[in-house]
Coordinates of C-alpha atoms in Angstrom, one line a residue:
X1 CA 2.6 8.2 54.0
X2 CA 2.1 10.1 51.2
X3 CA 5.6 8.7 49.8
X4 CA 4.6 5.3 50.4
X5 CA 1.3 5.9 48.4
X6 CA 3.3 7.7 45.2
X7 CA 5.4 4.0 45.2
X8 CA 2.3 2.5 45.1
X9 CA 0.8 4.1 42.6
X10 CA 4.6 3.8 40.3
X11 CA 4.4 0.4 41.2
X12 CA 0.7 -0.3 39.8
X13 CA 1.5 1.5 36.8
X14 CA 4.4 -0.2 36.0
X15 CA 2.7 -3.6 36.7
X16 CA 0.0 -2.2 34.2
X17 CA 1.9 -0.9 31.8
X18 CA 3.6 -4.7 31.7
X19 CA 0.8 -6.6 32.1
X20 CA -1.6 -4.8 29.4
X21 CA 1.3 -4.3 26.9
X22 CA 1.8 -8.2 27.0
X23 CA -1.8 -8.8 26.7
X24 CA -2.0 -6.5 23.7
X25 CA 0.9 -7.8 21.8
X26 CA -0.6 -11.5 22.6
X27 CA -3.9 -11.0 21.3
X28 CA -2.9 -9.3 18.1
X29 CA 0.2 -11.9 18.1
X30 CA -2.4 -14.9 17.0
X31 CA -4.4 -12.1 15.0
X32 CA -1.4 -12.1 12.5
X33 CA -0.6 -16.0 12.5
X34 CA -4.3 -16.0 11.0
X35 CA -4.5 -12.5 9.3
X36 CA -4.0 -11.8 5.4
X37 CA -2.5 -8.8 5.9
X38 CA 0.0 -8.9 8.8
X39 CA 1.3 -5.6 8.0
X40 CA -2.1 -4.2 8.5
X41 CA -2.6 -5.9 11.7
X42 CA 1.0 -4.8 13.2
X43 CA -0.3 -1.2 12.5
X44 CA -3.7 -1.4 14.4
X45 CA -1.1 -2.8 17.1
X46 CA 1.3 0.0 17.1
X47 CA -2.0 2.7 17.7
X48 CA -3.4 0.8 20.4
X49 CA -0.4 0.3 22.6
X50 CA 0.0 3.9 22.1
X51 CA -3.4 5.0 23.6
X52 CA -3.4 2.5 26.3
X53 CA 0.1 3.7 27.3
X54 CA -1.0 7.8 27.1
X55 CA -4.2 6.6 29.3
X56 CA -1.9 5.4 32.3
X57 CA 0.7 7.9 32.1
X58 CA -2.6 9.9 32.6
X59 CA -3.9 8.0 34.9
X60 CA -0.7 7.7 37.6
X61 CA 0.1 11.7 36.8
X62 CA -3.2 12.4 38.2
X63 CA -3.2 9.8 41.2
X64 CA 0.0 11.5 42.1
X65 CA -1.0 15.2 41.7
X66 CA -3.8 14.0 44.1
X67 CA -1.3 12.5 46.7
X68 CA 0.7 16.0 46.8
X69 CA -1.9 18.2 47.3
X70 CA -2.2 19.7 44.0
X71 CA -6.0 21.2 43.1
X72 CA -6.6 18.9 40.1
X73 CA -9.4 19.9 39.7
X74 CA -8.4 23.5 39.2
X75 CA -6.3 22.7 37.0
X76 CA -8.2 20.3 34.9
X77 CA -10.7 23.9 34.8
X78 CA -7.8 25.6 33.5
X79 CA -6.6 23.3 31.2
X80 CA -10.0 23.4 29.3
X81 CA -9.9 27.2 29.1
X82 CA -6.5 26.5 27.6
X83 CA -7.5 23.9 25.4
X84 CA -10.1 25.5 23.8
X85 CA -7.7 28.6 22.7
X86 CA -5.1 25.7 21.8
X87 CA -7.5 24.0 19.7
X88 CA -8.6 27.0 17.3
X89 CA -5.1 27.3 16.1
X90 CA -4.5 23.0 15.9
X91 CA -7.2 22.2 14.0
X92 CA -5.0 21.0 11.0
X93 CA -3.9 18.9 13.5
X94 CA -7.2 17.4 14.8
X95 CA -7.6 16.9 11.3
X96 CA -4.7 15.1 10.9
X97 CA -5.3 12.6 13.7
X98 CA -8.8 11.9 12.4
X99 CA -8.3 10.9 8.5
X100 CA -5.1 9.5 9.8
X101 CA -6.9 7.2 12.0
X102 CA -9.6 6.5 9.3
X103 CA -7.2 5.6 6.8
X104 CA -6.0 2.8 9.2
X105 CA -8.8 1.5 10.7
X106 CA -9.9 1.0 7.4
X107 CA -7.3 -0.4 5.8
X108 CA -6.4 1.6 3.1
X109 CA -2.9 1.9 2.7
X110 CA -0.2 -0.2 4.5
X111 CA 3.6 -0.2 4.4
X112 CA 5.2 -1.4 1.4
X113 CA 1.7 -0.8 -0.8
X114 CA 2.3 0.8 -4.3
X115 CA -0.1 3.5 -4.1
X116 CA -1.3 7.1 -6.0
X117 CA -2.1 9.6 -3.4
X118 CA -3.0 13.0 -5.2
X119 CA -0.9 12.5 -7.9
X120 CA 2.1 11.0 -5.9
X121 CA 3.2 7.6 -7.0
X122 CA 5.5 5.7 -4.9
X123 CA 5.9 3.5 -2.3
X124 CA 4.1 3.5 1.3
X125 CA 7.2 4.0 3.6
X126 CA 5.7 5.0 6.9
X127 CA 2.3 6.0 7.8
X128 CA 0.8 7.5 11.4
X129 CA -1.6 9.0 12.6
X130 CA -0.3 12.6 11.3
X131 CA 1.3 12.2 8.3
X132 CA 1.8 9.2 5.2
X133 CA 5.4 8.8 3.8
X134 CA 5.8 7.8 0.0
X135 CA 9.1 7.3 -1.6
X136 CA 9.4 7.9 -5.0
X137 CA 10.7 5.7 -7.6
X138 CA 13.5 8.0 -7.9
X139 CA 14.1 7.4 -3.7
X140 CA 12.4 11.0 -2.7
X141 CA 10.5 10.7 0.2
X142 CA 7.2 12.7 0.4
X143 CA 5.4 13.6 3.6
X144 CA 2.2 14.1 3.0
X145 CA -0.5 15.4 5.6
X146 CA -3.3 12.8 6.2
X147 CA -5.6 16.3 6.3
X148 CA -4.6 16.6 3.0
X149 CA -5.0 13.5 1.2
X150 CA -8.7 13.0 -0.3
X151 CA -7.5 10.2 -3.0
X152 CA -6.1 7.3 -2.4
X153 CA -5.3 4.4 -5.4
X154 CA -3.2 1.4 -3.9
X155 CA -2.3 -0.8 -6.4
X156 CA -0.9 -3.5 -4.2
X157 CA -4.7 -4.4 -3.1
X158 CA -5.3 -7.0 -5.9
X159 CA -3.8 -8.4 -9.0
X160 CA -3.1 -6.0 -11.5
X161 CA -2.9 -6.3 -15.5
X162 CA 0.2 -6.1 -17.3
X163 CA -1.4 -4.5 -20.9
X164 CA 1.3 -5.1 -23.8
X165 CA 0.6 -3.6 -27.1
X166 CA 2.1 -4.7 -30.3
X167 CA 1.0 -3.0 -33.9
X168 CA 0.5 -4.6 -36.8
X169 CA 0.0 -4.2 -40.7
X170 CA -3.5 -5.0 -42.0
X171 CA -2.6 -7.5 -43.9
X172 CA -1.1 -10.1 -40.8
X173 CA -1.8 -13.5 -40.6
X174 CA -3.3 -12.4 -37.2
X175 CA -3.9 -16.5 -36.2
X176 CA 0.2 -17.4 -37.0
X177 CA 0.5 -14.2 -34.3
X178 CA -1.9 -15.7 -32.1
X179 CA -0.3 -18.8 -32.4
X180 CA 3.7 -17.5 -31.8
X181 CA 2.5 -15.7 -28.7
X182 CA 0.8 -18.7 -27.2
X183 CA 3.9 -20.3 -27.6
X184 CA 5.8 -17.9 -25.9
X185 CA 3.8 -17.8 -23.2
X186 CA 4.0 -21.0 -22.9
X187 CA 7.3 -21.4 -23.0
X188 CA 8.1 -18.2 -20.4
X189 CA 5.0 -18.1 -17.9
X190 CA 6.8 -21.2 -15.5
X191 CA 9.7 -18.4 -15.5
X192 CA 7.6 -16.1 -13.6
X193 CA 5.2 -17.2 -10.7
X194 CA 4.1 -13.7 -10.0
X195 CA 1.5 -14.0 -12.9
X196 CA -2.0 -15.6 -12.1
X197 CA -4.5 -16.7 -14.6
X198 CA -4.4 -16.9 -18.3
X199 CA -4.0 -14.2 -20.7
X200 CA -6.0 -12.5 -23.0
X201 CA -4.7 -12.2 -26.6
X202 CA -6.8 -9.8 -28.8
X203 CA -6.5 -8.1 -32.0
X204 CA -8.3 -5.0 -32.8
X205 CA -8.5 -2.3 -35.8
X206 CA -6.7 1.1 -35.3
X207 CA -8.0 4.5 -36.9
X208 CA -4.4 4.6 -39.2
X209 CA -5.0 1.4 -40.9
X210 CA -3.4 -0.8 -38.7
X211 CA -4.2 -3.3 -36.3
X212 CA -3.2 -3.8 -33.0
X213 CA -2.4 -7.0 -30.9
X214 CA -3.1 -6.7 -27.2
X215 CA -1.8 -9.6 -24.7
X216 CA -3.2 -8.9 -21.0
X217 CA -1.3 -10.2 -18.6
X218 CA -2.7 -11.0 -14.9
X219 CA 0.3 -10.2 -12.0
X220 CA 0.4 -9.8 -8.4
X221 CA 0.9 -6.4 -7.4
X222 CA 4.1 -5.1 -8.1
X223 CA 5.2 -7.0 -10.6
X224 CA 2.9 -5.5 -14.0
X225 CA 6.0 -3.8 -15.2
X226 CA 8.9 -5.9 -15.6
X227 CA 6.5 -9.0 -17.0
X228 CA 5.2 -6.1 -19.7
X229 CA 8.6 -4.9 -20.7
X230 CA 10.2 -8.4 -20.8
X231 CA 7.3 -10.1 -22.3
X232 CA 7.7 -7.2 -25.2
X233 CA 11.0 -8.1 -26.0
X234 CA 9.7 -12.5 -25.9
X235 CA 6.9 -11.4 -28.6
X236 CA 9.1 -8.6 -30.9
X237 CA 11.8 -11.4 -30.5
X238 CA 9.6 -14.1 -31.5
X239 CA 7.5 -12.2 -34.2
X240 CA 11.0 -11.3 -36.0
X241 CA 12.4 -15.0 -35.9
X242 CA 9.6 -16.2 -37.3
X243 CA 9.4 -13.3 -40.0
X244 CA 6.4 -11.5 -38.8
X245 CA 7.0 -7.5 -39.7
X246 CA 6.1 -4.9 -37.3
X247 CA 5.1 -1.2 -38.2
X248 CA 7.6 1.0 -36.2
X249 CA 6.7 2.3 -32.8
X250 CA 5.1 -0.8 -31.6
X251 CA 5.3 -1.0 -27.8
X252 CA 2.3 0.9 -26.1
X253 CA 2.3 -0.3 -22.0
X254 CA -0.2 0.8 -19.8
X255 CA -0.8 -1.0 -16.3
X256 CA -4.5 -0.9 -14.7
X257 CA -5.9 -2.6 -12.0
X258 CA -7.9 -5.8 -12.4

């Protein structure tokens, strides 16, 4: 009998284990089709199939201790005396689990984000409940704690401004620059779809004497650099051709956010 019940109860789980698995991946399968942020949405996925499959192994374990004869309950006691010793030495690990599960829920970093995390620029490779995985622009791959990250700047989470600086000698006819750098853009900006919005073109006094040309360039994440450094070379390019002298060390790049 008691054979026939521990079939029963391997049978149920496995039906369950089917059955809600399906249903999960389903409902978070028409979630993506209308989400923003797929990625995000695979993530929340991942954790809850994990918890709903822990709960059953839990679950049929404990139907089947019953069947054999085993004092659960005992040990269920025992466990608690256990866990409470285990838990004074794992409470990086507690920690862990919770800002993991935080930064998730939230929404705060998902794989493939350009993000600053304490100082660490990179990539978002992997992230779980325990630890975050950036790779470096060099390819190093850090592993950082979640318990240990109290800062985080994604850049990936709008559009981000591509800032190129260009100095100039006081005495510039600053509207012929204005003008040649309109032109450029206009002749470049269908060459790159990543860039949103117009620019900004401004010219401002520096403490040496000098002014300086500023062109703010809107991207979409991930892109700021290359557009800065090629769009350099358009407007030094330009500028020369049409005999428009620079000061030396003109090029001044600094991404921000939008």
């Amino acid at each position: 009998m008691g054979i026939i019940q521990i079939i029963i109860v391997l049978i149920l789980y496995l039906l369950a284990k089917k059955i809600g698995n399906r249903l999960i991946k389903g409902s978070f399968n028409r979630q993506k089709n209308r989400a923003e942020n797929p990625v995000r949405v695979n993530t929340v996925e991942r954790i809850i199939v994990n918890i709903y499959n822990a709960v059953l192994v839990f679950l049929a374990m404990f139907s089947v201790l019953e069947i054999i004869g085993v004092p659960v309950g005992s040990l269920i006691a025992g466990a608690g005396v256990i866990g409470l010793a285990f838990s004074l030495g794992a409470q990086d690990f507690v920690s862990d689990i919770v800002n993991g599960f935080m930064i998730m829920m939230e929404g705060q970093i998902d794989i493939g984000d350009q993000v600053v995390i304490d100082g660490t620029w990179g990539t978002v490779a992997d992230t779980n409940l325990k630890t975050t995985q950036v790779k470096g622009f060099d390819g190093s791959i850090y592993y950082i704690p979640n318990r240990k990250i109290e800062m985080i700047c994604n850049r990936s989470k709008g559009n981000m401004r591509a800032d190129v600086h260009i100095r100039l000698f006081p005495d510039t006819d600053t509207e012929k620059v204005r003008s040649i750098i309109r032109q450029v853009n206009k002749e470049k900006f269908p060459d790159y779809p990543t860039i949103v919005g117009e620019p900004n073109i401004i010219v401002h006094p520096m403490e040496n004497g000098q002014a300086s040309l500023r062109v703010d360039i809107f991207t979409k994440p991930g892109h700021e650099w290359n557009i800065q450094w090629d769009f350099f070379e358009y407007y030094i390019s330009r500028l020369s051709q049409e005999g428009i002298k620079l000061p030396a060390n003109t090029l001044d790049i600094t991404p921000r956010a939008k």
